[in-house]
Tab-separated table of C-alpha atoms and ligand atoms in Angstrom:
chain	number	residue	atom	x	y	z
A	57	MET	CA	142.838	275.939	161.721
A	58	SER	CA	142.154	278.677	164.266
A	59	ILE	CA	138.686	278.971	165.718
A	60	VAL	CA	137.110	282.408	165.454
A	61	ASN	CA	135.695	283.645	168.716
A	62	ARG	CA	132.556	285.338	167.474
A	63	ALA	CA	130.052	287.108	169.748
A	64	ILE	CA	126.720	288.820	169.450
A	65	PHE	CA	126.371	292.196	171.099
A	66	TRP	CA	122.753	292.876	171.955
A	67	PHE	CA	122.025	296.619	172.105
A	68	ARG	CA	119.162	297.203	174.507
A	69	ASN	CA	118.542	300.528	176.259
A	70	ASN	CA	122.164	301.427	175.708
A	71	LEU	CA	122.080	302.829	172.179
A	72	ARG	CA	125.510	304.389	172.276
A	73	ILE	CA	129.150	303.766	171.567
A	74	HIS	CA	130.663	305.988	174.258
A	75	ASP	CA	130.934	304.800	177.860
A	76	ASN	CA	129.332	301.474	177.077
A	77	PRO	CA	131.076	298.920	179.321
A	78	ALA	CA	129.314	295.845	177.928
A	79	PHE	CA	130.049	296.843	174.336
A	80	ALA	CA	133.695	297.594	175.165
A	81	LYS	CA	134.031	294.143	176.761
A	82	ALA	CA	132.497	292.413	173.752
A	83	LEU	CA	134.925	294.188	171.412
A	84	GLU	CA	137.886	293.495	173.674
A	85	GLU	CA	137.243	289.802	174.228
A	86	SER	CA	135.981	288.670	170.816
A	87	ASP	CA	137.602	288.195	167.431
A	88	GLU	CA	134.444	289.358	165.705
A	89	VAL	CA	131.374	291.102	167.062
A	90	ILE	CA	127.891	291.025	165.568
A	91	PRO	CA	125.895	294.055	166.802
A	92	LEU	CA	122.188	293.404	167.117
A	93	TYR	CA	119.096	295.424	167.952
A	94	LEU	CA	115.792	293.704	168.614
A	95	PHE	CA	112.396	295.279	168.242
A	96	GLU	CA	111.171	293.278	171.188
A	97	ASP	CA	107.556	292.193	170.971
A	98	ARG	CA	106.763	293.262	174.516
A	99	GLU	CA	108.013	296.823	173.959
A	100	TRP	CA	106.902	297.297	170.351
A	101	ASN	CA	103.380	296.197	171.054
A	102	THR	CA	101.442	298.798	169.089
A	103	THR	CA	98.022	297.198	169.415
A	104	ASN	CA	95.672	297.770	172.297
A	105	PRO	CA	96.858	298.146	175.017
A	106	ARG	CA	99.943	299.483	173.313
A	107	ARG	CA	103.109	300.134	175.226
A	108	ILE	CA	104.750	302.676	172.974
A	109	ASN	CA	103.506	305.455	170.737
A	110	HIS	CA	104.973	307.328	167.810
A	111	PHE	CA	106.881	309.878	169.904
A	112	ARG	CA	109.133	307.326	171.549
A	113	GLY	CA	109.021	305.084	168.493
A	114	ARG	CA	110.427	307.837	166.317
A	115	PHE	CA	113.061	308.692	168.895
A	116	ILE	CA	114.291	305.093	169.018
A	117	LEU	CA	114.379	304.780	165.213
A	118	GLN	CA	116.438	307.977	165.023
A	119	SER	CA	118.740	306.585	167.701
A	120	LEU	CA	119.199	303.399	165.684
A	121	GLN	CA	120.039	305.420	162.589
A	122	CYS	CA	122.735	307.238	164.524
A	123	LEU	CA	124.034	304.002	166.022
A	124	GLN	CA	124.181	302.324	162.611
A	125	GLU	CA	126.206	305.248	161.220
A	126	SER	CA	128.690	305.003	164.090
A	127	ILE	CA	129.050	301.249	163.789
A	128	GLU	CA	129.438	301.496	160.029
A	129	SER	CA	132.230	304.012	160.470
A	130	MET	CA	133.921	301.474	162.768
A	131	GLY	CA	133.654	298.711	160.147
A	132	GLY	CA	130.415	296.914	161.023
A	133	ASN	CA	126.675	296.936	160.501
A	134	LEU	CA	123.748	296.461	162.853
A	135	ILE	CA	121.477	293.470	162.482
A	136	LEU	CA	117.831	294.399	163.113
A	137	ARG	CA	115.233	291.805	164.043
A	138	ARG	CA	111.788	291.705	165.567
A	139	GLY	CA	110.593	289.156	168.117
A	140	LYS	CA	111.537	287.655	171.453
A	141	ALA	CA	115.143	287.695	172.602
A	142	GLU	CA	115.102	284.058	173.650
A	143	GLU	CA	113.936	282.973	170.196
A	144	ILE	CA	115.898	285.345	167.983
A	145	ILE	CA	119.293	285.471	169.671
A	146	PRO	CA	120.020	281.712	169.782
A	147	ALA	CA	118.932	281.513	166.118
A	148	ILE	CA	121.308	284.310	165.100
A	149	ALA	CA	124.094	282.675	167.108
A	150	GLN	CA	123.562	279.501	165.143
A	151	GLU	CA	123.348	281.292	161.798
A	152	TYR	CA	126.612	283.189	162.328
A	153	GLY	CA	128.502	280.702	164.481
A	154	ALA	CA	128.597	282.935	167.570
A	155	ASN	CA	129.214	281.363	170.956
A	156	THR	CA	128.424	284.214	173.363
A	157	CYS	CA	125.929	287.044	173.666
A	158	TYR	CA	127.150	290.187	175.439
A	159	LEU	CA	124.605	292.596	176.866
A	160	GLU	CA	124.009	295.291	179.442
A	161	ASN	CA	122.171	294.223	182.579
A	162	GLY	CA	118.581	295.395	182.812
A	163	PHE	CA	117.023	296.610	186.057
A	164	ALA	CA	113.271	296.125	185.813
A	165	TYR	CA	111.612	292.743	186.172
A	166	GLU	CA	110.754	292.069	182.529
A	167	GLU	CA	114.288	292.898	181.443
A	168	THR	CA	115.957	290.789	184.103
A	169	SER	CA	113.582	287.875	183.448
A	170	SER	CA	114.309	288.002	179.746
A	171	GLU	CA	118.068	287.924	180.489
A	172	GLN	CA	117.553	284.961	182.746
A	173	ARG	CA	115.667	283.017	180.065
A	174	LEU	CA	118.273	283.893	177.464
A	175	SER	CA	121.122	282.734	179.668
A	176	GLU	CA	119.512	279.289	179.841
A	177	LEU	CA	119.763	279.012	176.056
A	178	ILE	CA	123.080	280.622	175.182
A	179	HIS	CA	126.250	281.655	176.993
A	180	THR	CA	125.721	285.300	178.033
A	181	LYS	CA	127.997	287.912	179.543
A	182	ALA	CA	126.160	290.834	181.096
A	183	TYR	CA	127.642	294.041	182.498
A	184	GLU	CA	126.367	297.035	184.427
A	185	GLY	CA	126.210	300.328	182.533
A	186	ALA	CA	122.915	302.161	183.005
A	187	THR	CA	123.530	303.883	186.340
A	188	LEU	CA	125.865	306.528	187.668
A	189	LEU	CA	126.971	304.347	190.572
A	190	HIS	CA	128.183	300.865	189.856
A	191	LEU	CA	126.307	298.208	191.776
A	192	ASP	CA	129.597	296.870	193.177
A	193	ASP	CA	130.527	300.315	194.507
A	194	LEU	CA	127.398	300.803	196.607
A	195	PRO	CA	128.292	301.061	200.295
A	196	PHE	CA	125.675	298.383	201.094
A	197	GLU	CA	124.394	295.161	199.625
A	198	LEU	CA	121.502	295.658	197.237
A	199	ALA	CA	119.243	293.672	199.580
A	200	ASP	CA	120.049	296.152	202.371
A	201	SER	CA	119.723	299.333	200.312
A	202	PRO	CA	117.703	301.974	202.169
A	203	LYS	CA	114.034	302.177	201.374
A	204	VAL	CA	114.001	305.962	201.633
A	205	PHE	CA	115.880	308.189	199.187
A	206	THR	CA	117.481	310.538	201.747
A	207	LYS	CA	119.120	307.617	203.566
A	208	PHE	CA	120.280	306.139	200.270
A	209	ARG	CA	121.742	309.476	199.133
A	210	LYS	CA	123.521	310.190	202.424
A	211	LYS	CA	125.145	306.773	202.545
A	212	VAL	CA	126.182	307.001	198.934
A	213	GLU	CA	127.566	310.532	199.302
A	214	GLU	CA	129.586	309.600	202.395
A	215	ASN	CA	131.344	306.937	200.345
A	216	LEU	CA	131.127	308.465	196.901
A	217	ALA	CA	132.736	306.312	194.225
A	218	ILE	CA	131.902	307.115	190.634
A	219	ARG	CA	133.771	305.313	187.918
A	220	SER	CA	135.205	307.156	184.927
A	221	CYS	CA	133.591	306.724	181.547
A	222	CYS	CA	134.909	303.589	179.926
A	223	GLN	CA	136.908	303.606	176.690
A	224	LEU	CA	136.711	301.276	173.720
A	225	PRO	CA	139.663	298.987	173.037
A	226	ARG	CA	142.075	300.174	170.324
A	227	LYS	CA	141.625	297.099	168.185
A	228	PHE	CA	138.411	295.285	167.355
A	229	ASN	CA	136.641	293.582	164.502
A	230	PHE	CA	133.078	293.285	163.412
A	231	LEU	CA	131.446	290.656	161.335
A	232	LYS	CA	129.838	292.802	158.666
A	233	PRO	CA	126.437	291.631	157.534
A	234	LYS	CA	124.434	293.512	154.916
A	235	LYS	CA	123.631	297.134	155.754
A	236	PRO	CA	120.235	297.237	157.479
A	237	GLU	CA	117.242	299.308	156.449
A	238	ILE	CA	116.004	301.218	159.466
A	239	PRO	CA	112.218	300.791	159.130
A	240	PRO	CA	110.159	303.964	158.717
A	241	LEU	CA	107.882	305.049	161.541
A	242	SER	CA	104.838	304.102	159.477
A	243	HIS	CA	105.979	300.475	159.677
A	244	PHE	CA	104.878	300.509	163.317
A	245	PHE	CA	102.394	303.351	163.721
A	246	GLU	CA	99.468	304.660	161.771
A	247	GLU	CA	99.614	308.077	163.321
A	248	THR	CA	102.995	309.596	162.588
A	249	GLU	CA	102.371	313.307	162.731
A	250	SER	CA	102.704	315.203	165.959
A	251	ILE	CA	100.985	318.396	166.906
A	252	THR	CA	103.694	320.163	168.799
A	253	HIS	CA	102.480	323.793	168.574
A	254	THR	CA	105.965	325.029	169.313
A	255	ASP	CA	109.459	324.027	168.360
A	256	ILE	CA	110.655	323.172	171.855
A	257	TYR	CA	109.882	319.492	171.542
A	258	ARG	CA	112.281	318.563	168.785
A	259	PHE	CA	113.973	315.719	170.550
A	260	LEU	CA	116.205	313.970	168.043
A	261	GLY	CA	117.247	310.445	168.947
A	262	GLY	CA	120.840	309.260	169.011
A	263	GLU	CA	124.073	309.923	170.831
A	264	LYS	CA	125.159	312.749	168.535
A	265	ALA	CA	122.031	314.749	169.345
A	266	ALA	CA	122.498	313.875	173.041
A	267	ASP	CA	126.011	315.280	172.860
A	268	GLN	CA	124.710	318.450	171.266
A	269	ARG	CA	122.119	318.894	174.000
A	270	LEU	CA	124.791	318.355	176.656
A	271	GLN	CA	126.987	320.984	175.053
A	272	GLU	CA	124.142	323.399	174.428
A	273	TRP	CA	122.443	323.254	177.823
A	274	ILE	CA	125.439	322.929	180.119
A	275	TRP	CA	128.045	325.016	178.292
A	276	ASN	CA	126.417	327.375	175.796
A	277	LYS	CA	123.267	328.299	177.694
A	278	LYS	CA	124.711	327.542	181.136
A	279	GLY	CA	121.312	326.163	182.129
A	280	ILE	CA	123.049	324.135	184.821
A	281	SER	CA	124.097	327.209	186.791
A	282	THR	CA	120.483	328.215	187.538
A	283	TYR	CA	118.908	324.757	187.387
A	284	LYS	CA	117.833	324.594	191.040
A	285	GLU	CA	115.748	327.757	190.651
A	286	THR	CA	114.258	326.893	187.256
A	287	ARG	CA	113.696	323.136	187.442
A	288	ASN	CA	110.058	323.427	188.550
A	289	HIS	CA	108.985	325.645	185.694
A	290	LEU	CA	106.415	324.467	183.191
A	291	PHE	CA	107.080	326.373	179.984
A	292	GLY	CA	110.165	326.491	177.775
A	293	SER	CA	112.963	324.222	176.652
A	294	ASP	CA	115.735	325.046	179.105
A	295	PHE	CA	114.327	325.171	182.624
A	296	SER	CA	115.532	321.603	183.041
A	297	SER	CA	118.136	319.606	181.158
A	298	ARG	CA	115.761	317.504	179.015
A	299	PHE	CA	118.378	314.755	179.057
A	300	SER	CA	115.747	312.161	179.996
A	301	PRO	CA	114.827	310.787	176.520
A	302	TRP	CA	118.498	310.172	175.751
A	303	LEU	CA	119.144	308.702	179.184
A	304	ALA	CA	116.152	306.382	178.861
A	305	GLN	CA	117.373	304.902	175.565
A	306	GLY	CA	120.975	304.968	176.737
A	307	CYS	CA	122.108	307.416	174.037
A	308	LEU	CA	123.700	309.308	176.899
A	309	SER	CA	125.402	307.825	179.930
A	310	PRO	CA	124.882	309.310	183.425
A	311	ARG	CA	128.651	309.190	183.976
A	312	ARG	CA	129.179	311.308	180.892
A	313	ILE	CA	126.830	313.901	182.416
A	314	TYR	CA	128.658	313.648	185.738
A	315	GLU	CA	132.027	314.257	184.074
A	316	GLU	CA	130.547	317.273	182.315
A	317	ILE	CA	129.147	318.648	185.611
A	318	LYS	CA	132.579	318.343	187.181
A	319	ALA	CA	134.280	320.003	184.186
A	320	PHE	CA	131.759	322.855	184.331
A	321	GLU	CA	132.366	323.298	188.075
A	322	ARG	CA	136.138	323.408	187.541
A	323	LYS	CA	135.750	326.156	184.972
A	324	HIS	CA	132.867	328.211	186.351
A	325	GLY	CA	132.657	327.168	190.001
A	326	SER	CA	130.109	324.990	191.760
A	327	ASN	CA	126.836	326.127	193.282
A	328	GLN	CA	123.615	324.548	194.522
A	329	SER	CA	122.356	324.198	190.973
A	330	THR	CA	125.355	322.285	189.648
A	331	TYR	CA	125.060	319.998	192.671
A	332	TRP	CA	121.333	319.564	192.065
A	333	LEU	CA	121.772	317.977	188.672
A	334	PHE	CA	123.948	315.349	190.317
A	335	PHE	CA	121.308	315.012	193.057
A	336	GLU	CA	118.636	314.244	190.440
A	337	LEU	CA	120.855	311.638	188.835
A	338	LEU	CA	121.005	309.994	192.254
A	339	TRP	CA	117.189	309.881	192.276
A	340	ARG	CA	117.390	308.079	188.975
A	341	ASP	CA	119.909	305.587	190.383
A	342	PHE	CA	117.774	305.147	193.478
A	343	PHE	CA	114.785	304.034	191.400
A	344	TYR	CA	116.956	301.772	189.245
A	345	PHE	CA	118.345	299.964	192.271
A	346	ILE	CA	114.900	299.772	193.872
A	347	ALA	CA	113.604	298.164	190.671
A	348	ARG	CA	116.377	295.565	190.748
A	349	LYS	CA	115.743	294.886	194.416
A	350	TRP	CA	111.950	294.764	194.315
A	351	GLY	CA	111.521	292.816	191.088
A	352	PRO	CA	107.801	292.261	190.424
A	353	GLY	CA	106.926	294.279	193.576
A	354	LEU	CA	107.497	297.505	191.651
A	355	PHE	CA	104.512	296.728	189.453
A	356	GLN	CA	102.083	295.640	192.151
A	357	ARG	CA	99.429	298.007	193.406
A	358	TYR	CA	100.670	297.912	196.988
A	359	GLY	CA	104.325	297.411	196.155
A	360	THR	CA	105.947	294.960	198.493
A	361	ASN	CA	103.499	295.719	201.309
A	362	GLN	CA	101.954	292.694	202.878
A	363	ASP	CA	99.102	294.587	204.531
A	364	LYS	CA	96.732	295.634	201.830
A	365	PRO	CA	94.426	298.474	202.796
A	366	ASN	CA	90.705	298.277	202.189
A	367	SER	CA	90.532	300.683	199.291
A	368	PRO	CA	87.124	302.139	198.637
A	369	LYS	CA	85.468	300.679	195.568
A	370	LEU	CA	84.962	303.410	193.044
A	371	SER	CA	82.260	302.669	190.539
A	372	ASP	CA	83.365	305.315	188.066
A	373	GLU	CA	87.059	304.412	187.963
A	374	ALA	CA	86.990	303.751	184.223
A	375	GLU	CA	85.212	306.996	183.444
A	376	SER	CA	87.512	309.038	185.702
A	377	PHE	CA	90.522	307.498	184.039
A	378	GLU	CA	89.240	308.306	180.542
A	379	LYS	CA	88.655	311.926	181.516
A	380	TRP	CA	92.116	312.168	183.057
A	381	LYS	CA	93.789	310.690	179.967
A	382	LEU	CA	92.067	313.102	177.636
A	383	GLY	CA	92.511	316.209	179.791
A	384	ARG	CA	88.810	316.506	180.611
A	385	THR	CA	88.760	316.493	184.388
A	386	ASN	CA	87.393	319.328	186.514
A	387	ASP	CA	90.911	320.583	187.109
A	388	ASP	CA	92.363	322.856	184.434
A	389	PHE	CA	95.950	322.468	185.682
A	390	VAL	CA	95.756	318.680	185.414
A	391	ASN	CA	94.083	318.989	182.009
A	392	ALA	CA	96.777	321.310	180.665
A	393	ASN	CA	99.515	318.876	181.647
A	394	MET	CA	97.680	315.875	180.228
A	395	ASN	CA	97.103	317.739	176.958
A	396	GLU	CA	100.774	318.613	176.754
A	397	LEU	CA	101.666	314.956	177.201
A	398	ARG	CA	99.218	313.766	174.563
A	399	HIS	CA	100.372	316.285	171.985
A	400	THR	CA	104.110	316.150	172.589
A	401	GLY	CA	105.146	313.006	174.493
A	402	TRP	CA	106.525	315.262	177.205
A	403	MET	CA	105.558	316.672	180.600
A	404	SER	CA	107.592	318.530	183.225
A	405	ASN	CA	108.430	316.872	186.513
A	406	ARG	CA	106.126	319.281	188.363
A	407	GLY	CA	103.320	318.360	185.995
A	408	ARG	CA	103.937	314.627	186.388
A	409	GLN	CA	103.742	314.868	190.168
A	410	ASN	CA	100.488	316.793	190.048
A	411	VAL	CA	98.642	314.666	187.515
A	412	ALA	CA	99.757	311.468	189.232
A	413	SER	CA	98.673	312.705	192.641
A	414	TYR	CA	95.324	313.830	191.196
A	415	LEU	CA	94.639	310.456	189.581
A	416	ILE	CA	95.536	308.517	192.696
A	417	HIS	CA	94.320	310.720	195.533
A	418	ASP	CA	91.525	312.826	194.017
A	419	LEU	CA	90.049	310.374	191.516
A	420	GLY	CA	90.883	307.213	193.462
A	421	VAL	CA	92.116	305.329	190.397
A	422	ASP	CA	94.639	302.471	190.610
A	423	TRP	CA	98.026	304.168	190.035
A	424	ARG	CA	99.104	301.423	187.625
A	425	LYS	CA	96.596	302.652	185.043
A	426	GLY	CA	98.277	306.055	185.107
A	427	ALA	CA	101.718	304.484	184.951
A	428	GLN	CA	100.670	302.455	181.894
A	429	TRP	CA	99.358	305.578	180.185
A	430	PHE	CA	102.701	307.277	180.889
A	431	GLU	CA	104.521	304.192	179.600
A	432	GLU	CA	102.717	304.427	176.292
A	433	ASN	CA	102.958	308.177	175.920
A	434	LEU	CA	106.194	309.435	177.444
A	435	ILE	CA	109.095	309.950	175.079
A	436	ASP	CA	111.448	309.385	178.026
A	437	TYR	CA	109.684	306.375	179.528
A	438	ASP	CA	111.865	304.055	181.513
A	439	PRO	CA	110.335	301.381	183.719
A	440	CYS	CA	112.356	302.138	186.856
A	441	SER	CA	111.810	305.923	186.917
A	442	ASN	CA	108.208	305.657	185.829
A	443	TYR	CA	106.859	302.873	188.010
A	444	GLY	CA	109.170	303.957	190.861
A	445	ASN	CA	107.790	307.511	190.870
A	446	TRP	CA	104.189	306.379	190.535
A	447	LEU	CA	104.463	303.863	193.340
A	448	TYR	CA	106.203	306.515	195.440
A	449	LEU	CA	103.312	308.934	194.937
A	450	SER	CA	100.785	306.213	195.680
A	451	GLY	CA	102.224	305.936	199.183
A	452	PHE	CA	103.125	302.250	198.797
A	453	GLY	CA	106.645	302.808	197.521
A	454	ASN	CA	109.573	304.629	199.026
A	455	ASP	CA	107.965	307.727	200.421
A	456	PRO	CA	108.301	308.253	204.174
A	457	ARG	CA	105.094	310.349	203.943
A	458	PRO	CA	102.268	307.991	203.024
A	459	ASP	CA	99.837	310.682	201.843
A	460	ARG	CA	101.768	312.786	199.358
A	461	LYS	CA	98.715	314.470	197.923
A	462	PHE	CA	99.288	317.619	195.927
A	463	ASN	CA	96.844	320.484	196.146
A	464	THR	CA	96.667	320.992	192.400
A	465	GLN	CA	94.868	324.330	192.652
A	466	LYS	CA	97.537	325.766	194.941
A	467	GLN	CA	100.230	324.292	192.729
A	468	ALA	CA	98.669	325.934	189.684
A	469	GLU	CA	98.541	329.309	191.430
A	470	PHE	CA	102.159	328.997	192.496
A	471	TYR	CA	103.723	327.576	189.352
A	472	ASP	CA	101.417	329.139	186.777
A	473	PRO	CA	100.418	332.408	188.476
A	474	ASP	CA	99.307	334.188	185.306
A	475	GLY	CA	97.567	331.087	183.915
A	476	ARG	CA	99.671	331.210	180.737
A	477	TYR	CA	100.490	327.511	180.796
A	478	ARG	CA	96.875	326.462	181.426
A	479	LYS	CA	95.580	328.783	178.739
A	480	PHE	CA	98.049	327.495	176.184
A	481	TRP	CA	97.357	323.790	176.695
A	482	ASN	CA	93.624	324.058	177.274
A	483	GLN	CA	92.803	326.001	174.139
B	136	FAD	P1	116.050	317.224	184.929
B	136	FAD	O1	115.280	317.953	185.953
B	136	FAD	O2	116.975	317.998	184.097
B	136	FAD	O3	116.853	316.069	185.692
B	136	FAD	C1	118.017	315.463	185.135
B	136	FAD	C2	117.835	313.975	185.108
B	136	FAD	O4	117.678	313.476	186.442
B	136	FAD	C3	116.597	313.520	184.365
B	136	FAD	O5	116.813	313.465	182.962
B	136	FAD	C4	116.355	312.151	184.995
B	136	FAD	O6	117.166	311.175	184.414
B	136	FAD	C5	116.796	312.365	186.435
B	136	FAD	N1	115.627	312.643	187.264
B	136	FAD	C6	115.126	313.861	187.596
B	136	FAD	N2	114.060	313.709	188.405
B	136	FAD	C7	113.872	312.375	188.560
B	136	FAD	C8	112.934	311.585	189.276
B	136	FAD	N3	111.942	312.122	190.010
B	136	FAD	N4	113.029	310.247	189.178
B	136	FAD	C9	113.998	309.666	188.458
B	136	FAD	N5	114.927	310.362	187.772
B	136	FAD	C10	114.864	311.697	187.818
B	136	FAD	N6	111.701	310.116	184.305
B	136	FAD	C11	112.103	309.375	183.257
B	136	FAD	O7	113.244	309.534	182.803
B	136	FAD	N7	111.287	308.419	182.730
B	136	FAD	C12	110.018	308.208	183.185
B	136	FAD	O8	109.332	307.313	182.683
B	136	FAD	C13	109.561	309.013	184.265
B	136	FAD	N8	108.299	308.875	184.751
B	136	FAD	C14	107.890	309.666	185.796
B	136	FAD	C15	106.600	309.497	186.321
B	136	FAD	C16	106.161	310.276	187.385
B	136	FAD	C17	104.770	310.067	187.957
B	136	FAD	C18	107.010	311.264	187.930
B	136	FAD	C19	106.557	312.129	189.072
B	136	FAD	C20	108.301	311.426	187.437
B	136	FAD	C21	108.763	310.635	186.386
B	136	FAD	N9	110.064	310.775	185.860
B	136	FAD	C22	110.464	309.986	184.816
B	136	FAD	C23	111.037	311.648	186.519
B	136	FAD	C24	111.146	313.092	186.012
B	136	FAD	O9	109.879	313.670	185.915
B	136	FAD	C25	111.857	313.173	184.656
B	136	FAD	O10	113.072	312.443	184.700
B	136	FAD	C26	112.201	314.612	184.303
B	136	FAD	O11	111.044	315.409	184.307
B	136	FAD	C27	112.863	314.627	182.939
B	136	FAD	O12	113.173	315.940	182.550
B	136	FAD	P2	114.674	316.445	182.518
B	136	FAD	O13	115.537	315.480	181.803
B	136	FAD	O14	114.649	317.828	182.005
B	136	FAD	O15	115.022	316.394	184.055
């Protein structure tokens, strides 16, 4: 009697079929694969302090719907469970007679710790897949990776090695459990309606919608060819790519974007803007690798700094934070951005820099409170980009300038000269 080599594939923040190295490996090496998604307790904590709201929740549920349809068309079905990976996955392995769990490596501390605990309970095989650059192709050891972005980028660009998108094997089999019911949003959240005011925030989860956005923004609208000039705008749907929600859930791979940039450059020529999209993807990689390297340090107020400054004690920290959250500070530019976030789950990069700087440097609030608020509210939240950027702005991360304080009034005059953005979001 032949023994069936059955494996679980745990979909994490890689909700896609294309360019998914860990998934391809699972299909290639196993007789039967059982695809699984876990509503992990730590992420789907919807009670106070909650870590996700309905904007991202809805996006993930849509992404799961899309993933289920793709897997079904390939002959399988997703299993959906809620709980802790280290409790659920060994139990599923036992139930279905699986001997291995394949997964994509995480980067932030909670993810890597959870992998570690799981690997003590079941045989796991984990692969890289979230970044543009493969860890093994970096021109330095992770422990020696430069602390400052410019050094990181220069070293990487001198030795640029970007792998092609990976293909699925030709033959594979799934174990096909019963078709899952994707739970409705109301299963997790009381508030399910959004007040979007405009139609520019219709992010639809899933790799099909990601593909459409890629096609639309790069090829149809050619947003990439003017990106460097427009990327700091505040209003509209096309001044930047808006790939971030799909990247964060892994509906879109950074290498897929890179291949598309290169194809666009071959057809229409390269310019500073086409390069700049690649440049921003390097920022993303930078924060991912920093997260892997720093572990819990990314979430500490002073990062990995040993010398803690004597921060002034601010008696009204709680009140300042509440005002900031609700867009009720004395600064109408900050308020407009915070209102946009609350009503849509979205904020531009320029806005994020300003509101973060204001909270840290003008209101004197612990940056981690702001980062947690972003974690709950951003549709594109990812731990590495979020905590990495916040820590950077706090001056205890990877910024060579320790006091990166934005003059929010000057920024408002420059980026919103006619006050249209402030008027719209402060009404
Ligand atoms: P584009 O300008 O089109 O850039 C293309 C892609 O490059 C983005 O989708 C993103 O993946 C990457 N990128 C661009 N800028 C950055 C950056 N500064 N850091 C890391 N990656 C970058 N981005 C997130 O994806 N998730 C977060 O949780 C997040 N939190 C942030 C918190 C703060 C305080 C700040 C200042 C920035 C944060 N960013 C975060 C980075 C950046 O603001 C968003 O990636 C960007 O605004 C998303 O819009 P876009 O896709 O149109 O970006």
